[in-house]
Structures are given as C-alpha cells and as structure tokens.
Amino acid sequence: MEVLKDFVRQNLKYSSIFFDASSSQALDKSVEENITQSTSGDTLLVLQNPSAPVEEYIHRLPYIPVLVITTQPSMESSTAFQLPDCADQQQVKKLLCSIEEAFDPRQHVVTLIGNGGTGKTQAVLQFVSKNFSRFSNVWFFDASSQDTLAANFKELGQAVGIGEDVKDVRDFLARMHENWLCIFDNADDKTIFLKEYIPNCNHGNVIVTTRLSETLKMASSPGCQIDLMDLTRETAVELLLSHAHEQRTLENQNLASKIVEALGCHALAVSTAGAYIGATQTCALGNYLAHFNKEKKRFLNYRMRSLDIYQSTVFSTFQLSFEKLSPSAQYLMQICAYLHPTYIPIEIFTRAATFTGSDTSSVDLSLPTESIHILERFLSQFVEEESWYDSVDELLELSLVSYDHVKKSLAIPPVIHTCAQETTVDWEYMKQTASLLLGRATPLGGSMEDYIFRRELLVQASSFQIDDLPTVHVQICFARIFWQCGFWVKAEKLQEEVLVQNKRVHEDHHPDTLTSMGNLAIIYHEQGKLDVAQQLQEEVIAKRKEVLGEHHTDTLTSMNNLAITYQVQGKLDAAQQLQGQVIAKCREVLGEHHPATLTSMGNIAIIYRAQGKLDAAQQLHKQVLAQRKEVLGEYHPDTLISMGDLANTYYVQGKLDAAQYLHEQVFAQRKEVLGGHHPDALTSMNHLAMTYHEQGKLDEAQQLHEQVLAQRKEVLRKHHPAILNSMSNLAYIYQEQGKLDAAQYLQEKVLAQCKEVLGEHHPDTLISMGNLAMTYQLQGKLDAAQQLQEQVFAPYKE
C-alpha cells in the first residue's frame, strides 16, 4: 500500500488529498474538513483502508478522480480514472493491459488432462450437477472420434431446428450470447482438430477432457489448465478403503498403503481393487496383492459393479490409448514393459542400436533366435537417433509415461507397466528381448562414460533373474555391472556360469576360458576368498605365459592381479618381486604412461607402504596420481584410487590434515557417482573415520565407523575382511572411549573370524590378538592378556 502512495506522490503533478476511510465517522469528518467548492479535477482523492461504503462519496463528486487503496475484496468495484500524462507511461501501459485483459469478454476453455481411469469425465459431470443453474444450456459431445463428434453435432442441429453440418451448429452457438457450456469428452484422437468444433466467439464455456498433454495449449489461461495427476498416497488409501467398505484402522491403512503403492496410486486401479475386495469374500486387504500378482490380467479386466455409467476396466482404458500409438511407439511401449519401470534411460536404446558385436557365441547351449529377430525388427524402426524421441513424444502425449529432461529417461506408472505387458502374446520372448537389449547397450570399456553408464544400468540388471539370462554375452555384461557396483555374490554366480560354459566347449588354454578364470579370481579376491583367488590366478598366469608369452598384456594383467592378492595375504616379498617384474615389462611393452603401467606403479607403492618404505611409497603415489589426472581426468575411478592411496600413505606418515583433505574429496566423489553403499565409497568412509580417530575426533570417527560397519554387513558376505576391518576399527574407538565391554565383544568376534578365514599366523590375526590383549589389560584381566601376547610373539621367536 505504501508503494501505491509513493507512486501517486512521485507521478502526479496535481495535488492529492488523503482521506481516512477506516470508518463511516472518519470518512464523514475527512470529507467535511477537506472538500470545498474549490476542489476540482486537479485534485486526486485517495481513500485509505475503507471499511465503509464509498460509492456515495465517489458519485457525489463525479468531476474529481478517486483512488481507493484497500486489501478488501469487497471494495473491488470502484469508478475508473485516467492517470495524468506525467505518470510513468511504461508502468501505466502495463497496468492498462492488465485491466483490459481482466475486463475483456472471452470464451472460457478449460482442459482436463490425465490418464484413462483418473476420473476426468466423472469430475466434469459432478461439476455440472452441482453448478447446473450457472449455465443457460449444457451440451455433451463424445470427442473420441470424428464420427461420434459429427453425430453429436447433427443431433444438436436437429434438436434446435437448424442445419446438421458442424459449421451450422458451431455458428448457432456463436450467435447465442448466453452462458452456455460445451463439454468435449475423451478428446484423445490427435488427428481431430478440435478447434474446428469450438464456436469462434468471445462468450460461452468449454471443457475438454483428454489424455493428450498437448491439449493444454487450448486453455484460455494457465489457470484453466488442469493436469489431473494420479492420487496422493493418502487420498488413494481413503479411496481404496471406501470402495472396500473397510474401517480406517491403522492396520487397514498400512495394508491399503502397500496396495496403492503397488498400483502407483492410479485412480481407476485403486477403485477397482477396493471394489474387488469389497465384493469378494476370499479376498482381503492382506492378501489382495498375492491374488493380483498371480492373475494380473483378470484383475485388470475386473469391472466394478456400479451404477456409474463409466464401466471401463483398467486394461480397457489402457488399450484405448495403446491402439492410438504408431507401430514403432507400440513396440517401444512393449519393450519398456519388460524393463524396470522407474528409470529407463533413452541411452539404452541408442547404444543398442549402434551395437556391432554378436549376441551369441559358440558356447551358448541354445540360441534365442526368435528374440533376436524381435530385437532387430524393433531397432530397425529407429534408424535415426531422433526417431526415438518421436515415439517418446507419442507416449507422453497420451500420458503413458513421464520423461526426465535432465536424465533423459522414461518412467512408467506401475499399472500401465503391467497393462503393457498384457498386450504381448509371447511374454517369454519379450523378456529375453529386453535382456538382449541390455546386453547390447552395456559397454565393456574402461572410459569414465562407460563406467557411469554401467552404474546407471544396475536397476535394470537387478530386475532380471540371473538364472534366466539367454546368452553368455548377456551374462558377461550383467556380471560386469554387478561386479562394478559391488554386488559380488551375483557377479560371482554369473562369472562361474560363464566359466563352466567356456570349459564345456573350449580347451583350458582358450583365451575366453582364461579371461573367465581371471575375472572370477578378481571377484573371489574382492570377497576375501584369497586362497581360491590365488590358486586361479597362478593357473591363469602359467597358461597365458605358455600360450601368449610373458610380455603379452593379458599375461601382465594376470601377474598384476596375483601380486595384489599376495599383498593382501601379507606375502609382501612375493608381492614386491612379482610387481617389480610387471612394472619393468609394462614400461618396456606399453610405455611409462600407459594405464596398466600406472596401475602397477600404484600397486608397488602400496607394498612399499606396507613394508615401511614410506618416502618411496609417497613419491610413487604422487607420480601416479599426477599422470592419472592428466590422462584420465580428476574424477575417474582410477584417479580416485590413487588419491585414496596417497591419503593412506599420508596417514601412516602422520600427515593427518593432508590425509583428511584427500579422503574427504575421494569419499564425496565416490558417494556422488557410486552411491553411499558401494564398497569403494565405504572404503573411503572407513579411511576418513580412521583419520578422524588419529586426529582425536573420536565422536566423528565412531559415527562414521558405525555407519560403515552397518552398511558393509548389508552389502558384503558375513566373514568379508572389510567387515572384520570395520569391527576392529570400531572396537579400537570404543577402547579409547573407555567402553571396554563393547570393545571386547567386537574384538573377540574379529579374532575368531580372522583365525577361521586367514589362519592363526596371518599378520591381521596377530594384530587382532594384540588389540584384544590390550583391552583385557585395561579391564584388569592380566592373565588373559599375557596369554594372548605370548601367542602374538610366538611366530617371531620361531
């Protein structure tokens, strides 16, 4: 309100009189004191905060401009006046346009957009029944096709005694200067130009119900665009319980919540589910989903027993939309029906379309020929990359999918996803086709782009049964996804199957067999199965040396992997000797800056650190990190490994601030790219917690260690070395905090599992003994402490 006062003061060359109009008495007094015979049109009367009727004062002085300043809607009606020429003309023009728009007579067009079964028609009919007196006439047109529209217009023309053509009826409505309402229901056919049926006039009202999102543009203003989205969870639960005739108890609401979540809060599906539960004695809230999952098509075709004229089923409403799609869009919808519905990157299709390899190999037991033909027919319809987006636009127009413009990915509501599956005749072939599609889309390279995209495919790979994958190629691709994302059990199972298939067909010396053995050994290593990993790696090296020679890159890779296993086992001399051979041969064959050379240099630096050669380790780590940043980029997974390794060396050297800085960087990047539960992210969190511990930040360290331990137990197997490491670190924190019983409990578990997994004389087992002995000593259990300490030093006495 002060802004308006300032506007008047700054922009008017005439005098102004401000009246207190907060009450009738105050206004009477202001008029008596200020209005004189000399008051003229050069004066602007400003009524502030009027709470009394002001019309009598305004009409008493028709020659004087009046400005009413109020926040009360009841005061909106007032007499207009013209601002003087000296006012800010740009602001005046803007104000005048707003006023003209507000008073401009126009036709009101409301668009209601939503999926089939969301209740668009019912909402309109209910609105009409409650507001029938507002309209002079209400006409309902079936806009689902040209034929139905023409027939409805013909019927109206006959009823009012005019011509029966669309133009005759449209012109008749335009001539009727009354407040009529036309409803165009189910305008889902994009070949119909609906504006040809809407009267061209500035009066009347129109409501359009449709599934086509582009119809939003027909609305007369943004406020008339109604996007009838699916229900909220709370509303859906209420709707389900209402149709099921169930009470709103907490238990029923929890059961109903699970049902509506599975149905994606789809209005018709929720209503139908409730009606089925209410009408079927053997079906209840607790077992509806079990029934639904067994016979989805029958449930989707269930027709509610209702007096409502809307008798479509969930599946029939979807079928109407599906039939309007072009063949290529139908194909896309059906393929997507066998992918995970929440996140379907378009890149899956574009990568698969450019795949140049083979779907099958000589080791496949049976060839999925029909599924391959389906996939090739599907991909052949999308020769140009932009053609994918044409089909996506079709799905979006009918509200069958949603599209994330940032991630360039599709999402499909659960009910529509299920309905799309029911449109396929041979669902087994389509499921195979979807897995072959993912196999073609999965990159096996080592670039950052490949790494990130494999991470994005995890949700898709996880939606398939790994026992049912159709080819060895698909098994290898899925194993690579699971391996990279830290799902070692699934990766191991798939890689073991690949090895079995290769051994069945090929000799032990065949490159594919050796590659399978090497990959499986890495997975064993990651799970802490070090002896089995060592045995496989030694076998692979021997055979690759025999077949390929000592200087072949595959041989060098195998030697590097075995050296890492030796190092983790505590066999540092053997690890250093082997890693030294690898570095020399990599430099000779590949060059100083090759990624394999850098990997070997990084690995021997870790061995140096374990041997106490800290300066040599630091120097090598810095060298590898600098070169990886230059060649691979700052955030490449291998670069992050080097940053973490250098941070660990700083930690051992006591350079804790430098270690903390690097560990925080690595953890932040891994958490962003890989997710907080990925084993590599947990490793970074563990190292950061250890650094906090050494800095004396015990509470921060405890919190991080507890998170790491909990998440590692979820992700890794029971006796994984990383879990033992987390338990040991947390126990050490408890010990320093004086929580000796908690420390003892964890340390005893760690020691028992180290003995079982690593053996009594492994360095990690001896360290665990020493830690537990220290806790016993702090508890006053001196005999137990001494007994453990003697066991720790026994191997060194020998």
PDB file of N, CA and C in Angstrom, residues 619-657:
ATOM      1  N   GLN A 619      56.364 -40.927  -2.932  1.00  0.00           N
ATOM      2  CA  GLN A 619      56.868 -40.420  -4.208  1.00  0.00           C
ATOM      3  C   GLN A 619      56.171 -41.094  -5.379  1.00  0.00           C
ATOM      4  N   LEU A 620      56.015 -42.415  -5.321  1.00  0.00           N
ATOM      5  CA  LEU A 620      55.350 -43.152  -6.398  1.00  0.00           C
ATOM      6  C   LEU A 620      53.876 -42.786  -6.491  1.00  0.00           C
ATOM      7  N   HIS A 621      53.215 -42.700  -5.347  1.00  0.00           N
ATOM      8  CA  HIS A 621      51.783 -42.356  -5.351  1.00  0.00           C
ATOM      9  C   HIS A 621      51.549 -40.986  -5.982  1.00  0.00           C
ATOM     10  N   LYS A 622      52.400 -40.014  -5.650  1.00  0.00           N
ATOM     11  CA  LYS A 622      52.260 -38.677  -6.242  1.00  0.00           C
ATOM     12  C   LYS A 622      52.463 -38.715  -7.747  1.00  0.00           C
ATOM     13  N   GLN A 623      53.434 -39.505  -8.174  1.00  0.00           N
ATOM     14  CA  GLN A 623      53.726 -39.611  -9.606  1.00  0.00           C
ATOM     15  C   GLN A 623      52.546 -40.220 -10.363  1.00  0.00           C
ATOM     16  N   VAL A 624      51.990 -41.300  -9.809  1.00  0.00           N
ATOM     17  CA  VAL A 624      50.851 -41.978 -10.452  1.00  0.00           C
ATOM     18  C   VAL A 624      49.634 -41.066 -10.466  1.00  0.00           C
ATOM     19  N   LEU A 625      49.380 -40.383  -9.345  1.00  0.00           N
ATOM     20  CA  LEU A 625      48.216 -39.505  -9.263  1.00  0.00           C
ATOM     21  C   LEU A 625      48.303 -38.382 -10.293  1.00  0.00           C
ATOM     22  N   ALA A 626      49.458 -37.746 -10.415  1.00  0.00           N
ATOM     23  CA  ALA A 626      49.619 -36.641 -11.368  1.00  0.00           C
ATOM     24  C   ALA A 626      49.362 -37.119 -12.798  1.00  0.00           C
ATOM     25  N   GLN A 627      49.894 -38.296 -13.138  1.00  0.00           N
ATOM     26  CA  GLN A 627      49.739 -38.791 -14.506  1.00  0.00           C
ATOM     27  C   GLN A 627      48.309 -39.239 -14.784  1.00  0.00           C
ATOM     28  N   ARG A 628      47.666 -39.805 -13.785  1.00  0.00           N
ATOM     29  CA  ARG A 628      46.271 -40.221 -13.992  1.00  0.00           C
ATOM     30  C   ARG A 628      45.352 -39.011 -14.132  1.00  0.00           C
ATOM     31  N   LYS A 629      45.592 -37.974 -13.362  1.00  0.00           N
ATOM     32  CA  LYS A 629      44.796 -36.752 -13.526  1.00  0.00           C
ATOM     33  C   LYS A 629      44.932 -36.211 -14.939  1.00  0.00           C
ATOM     34  N   GLU A 630      46.161 -36.259 -15.441  1.00  0.00           N
ATOM     35  CA  GLU A 630      46.431 -35.722 -16.777  1.00  0.00           C
ATOM     36  C   GLU A 630      45.801 -36.581 -17.865  1.00  0.00           C
ATOM     37  N   VAL A 631      45.883 -37.908 -17.728  1.00  0.00           N
ATOM     38  CA  VAL A 631      45.427 -38.809 -18.791  1.00  0.00           C
ATOM     39  C   VAL A 631      43.936 -39.133 -18.669  1.00  0.00           C
ATOM     40  N   LEU A 632      43.469 -39.395 -17.443  1.00  0.00           N
ATOM     41  CA  LEU A 632      42.111 -39.904 -17.234  1.00  0.00           C
ATOM     42  C   LEU A 632      41.124 -38.844 -16.747  1.00  0.00           C
ATOM     43  N   GLY A 633      41.644 -37.800 -16.121  1.00  0.00           N
ATOM     44  CA  GLY A 633      40.753 -36.797 -15.543  1.00  0.00           C
ATOM     45  C   GLY A 633      40.720 -36.916 -14.031  1.00  0.00           C
ATOM     46  N   GLU A 634      40.276 -35.857 -13.384  1.00  0.00           N
ATOM     47  CA  GLU A 634      40.369 -35.771 -11.921  1.00  0.00           C
ATOM     48  C   GLU A 634      39.430 -36.729 -11.200  1.00  0.00           C
ATOM     49  N   TYR A 635      38.285 -37.061 -11.829  1.00  0.00           N
ATOM     50  CA  TYR A 635      37.280 -37.845 -11.111  1.00  0.00           C
ATOM     51  C   TYR A 635      37.118 -39.257 -11.663  1.00  0.00           C
ATOM     52  N   HIS A 636      38.039 -39.694 -12.497  1.00  0.00           N
ATOM     53  CA  HIS A 636      37.998 -41.073 -12.990  1.00  0.00           C
ATOM     54  C   HIS A 636      38.216 -42.029 -11.813  1.00  0.00           C
ATOM     55  N   PRO A 637      37.556 -43.199 -11.802  1.00  0.00           N
ATOM     56  CA  PRO A 637      37.711 -44.148 -10.680  1.00  0.00           C
ATOM     57  C   PRO A 637      39.172 -44.475 -10.368  1.00  0.00           C
ATOM     58  N   ASP A 638      40.007 -44.638 -11.402  1.00  0.00           N
ATOM     59  CA  ASP A 638      41.424 -44.948 -11.147  1.00  0.00           C
ATOM     60  C   ASP A 638      42.148 -43.768 -10.505  1.00  0.00           C
ATOM     61  N   THR A 639      41.776 -42.541 -10.896  1.00  0.00           N
ATOM     62  CA  THR A 639      42.360 -41.352 -10.276  1.00  0.00           C
ATOM     63  C   THR A 639      41.982 -41.281  -8.799  1.00  0.00           C
ATOM     64  N   LEU A 640      40.718 -41.612  -8.497  1.00  0.00           N
ATOM     65  CA  LEU A 640      40.270 -41.597  -7.102  1.00  0.00           C
ATOM     66  C   LEU A 640      40.995 -42.663  -6.280  1.00  0.00           C
ATOM     67  N   ILE A 641      41.286 -43.809  -6.907  1.00  0.00           N
ATOM     68  CA  ILE A 641      42.061 -44.848  -6.214  1.00  0.00           C
ATOM     69  C   ILE A 641      43.433 -44.295  -5.827  1.00  0.00           C
ATOM     70  N   SER A 642      44.072 -43.591  -6.778  1.00  0.00           N
ATOM     71  CA  SER A 642      45.398 -43.024  -6.498  1.00  0.00           C
ATOM     72  C   SER A 642      45.332 -41.973  -5.399  1.00  0.00           C
ATOM     73  N   MET A 643      44.287 -41.154  -5.395  1.00  0.00           N
ATOM     74  CA  MET A 643      44.131 -40.145  -4.338  1.00  0.00           C
ATOM     75  C   MET A 643      43.982 -40.826  -2.979  1.00  0.00           C
ATOM     76  N   GLY A 644      43.180 -41.895  -2.951  1.00  0.00           N
ATOM     77  CA  GLY A 644      42.990 -42.627  -1.700  1.00  0.00           C
ATOM     78  C   GLY A 644      44.274 -43.283  -1.228  1.00  0.00           C
ATOM     79  N   ASP A 645      45.050 -43.841  -2.173  1.00  0.00           N
ATOM     80  CA  ASP A 645      46.318 -44.479  -1.800  1.00  0.00           C
ATOM     81  C   ASP A 645      47.309 -43.469  -1.229  1.00  0.00           C
ATOM     82  N   LEU A 646      47.382 -42.287  -1.866  1.00  0.00           N
ATOM     83  CA  LEU A 646      48.279 -41.249  -1.359  1.00  0.00           C
ATOM     84  C   LEU A 646      47.824 -40.781   0.020  1.00  0.00           C
ATOM     85  N   ALA A 647      46.520 -40.654   0.194  1.00  0.00           N
ATOM     86  CA  ALA A 647      45.978 -40.243   1.504  1.00  0.00           C
ATOM     87  C   ALA A 647      46.348 -41.265   2.579  1.00  0.00           C
ATOM     88  N   ASN A 648      46.282 -42.551   2.231  1.00  0.00           N
ATOM     89  CA  ASN A 648      46.642 -43.592   3.202  1.00  0.00           C
ATOM     90  C   ASN A 648      48.119 -43.512   3.584  1.00  0.00           C
ATOM     91  N   THR A 649      48.956 -43.184   2.614  1.00  0.00           N
ATOM     92  CA  THR A 649      50.377 -43.034   2.916  1.00  0.00           C
ATOM     93  C   THR A 649      50.605 -41.823   3.815  1.00  0.00           C
ATOM     94  N   TYR A 650      49.919 -40.718   3.531  1.00  0.00           N
ATOM     95  CA  TYR A 650      49.998 -39.547   4.418  1.00  0.00           C
ATOM     96  C   TYR A 650      49.581 -39.931   5.845  1.00  0.00           C
ATOM     97  N   TYR A 651      48.545 -40.740   5.928  1.00  0.00           N
ATOM     98  CA  TYR A 651      48.029 -41.168   7.245  1.00  0.00           C
ATOM     99  C   TYR A 651      49.112 -41.902   8.021  1.00  0.00           C
ATOM    100  N   VAL A 652      49.769 -42.848   7.352  1.00  0.00           N
ATOM    101  CA  VAL A 652      50.807 -43.635   8.019  1.00  0.00           C
ATOM    102  C   VAL A 652      51.992 -42.743   8.392  1.00  0.00           C
ATOM    103  N   GLN A 653      52.257 -41.720   7.562  1.00  0.00           N
ATOM    104  CA  GLN A 653      53.358 -40.790   7.847  1.00  0.00           C
ATOM    105  C   GLN A 653      53.004 -39.785   8.947  1.00  0.00           C
ATOM    106  N   GLY A 654      51.736 -39.772   9.356  1.00  0.00           N
ATOM    107  CA  GLY A 654      51.316 -38.827  10.381  1.00  0.00           C
ATOM    108  C   GLY A 654      50.912 -37.476   9.827  1.00  0.00           C
ATOM    109  N   LYS A 655      50.813 -37.357   8.509  1.00  0.00           N
ATOM    110  CA  LYS A 655      50.378 -36.102   7.877  1.00  0.00           C
ATOM    111  C   LYS A 655      48.849 -36.119   7.798  1.00  0.00           C
ATOM    112  N   LEU A 656      48.229 -35.926   8.952  1.00  0.00           N
ATOM    113  CA  LEU A 656      46.801 -36.204   9.085  1.00  0.00           C
ATOM    114  C   LEU A 656      45.921 -35.182   8.378  1.00  0.00           C
ATOM    115  N   ASP A 657      46.300 -33.928   8.387  1.00  0.00           N
ATOM    116  CA  ASP A 657      45.481 -32.911   7.703  1.00  0.00           C
ATOM    117  C   ASP A 657      45.464 -33.162   6.190  1.00  0.00           C
TER     118      ASP A 657
END
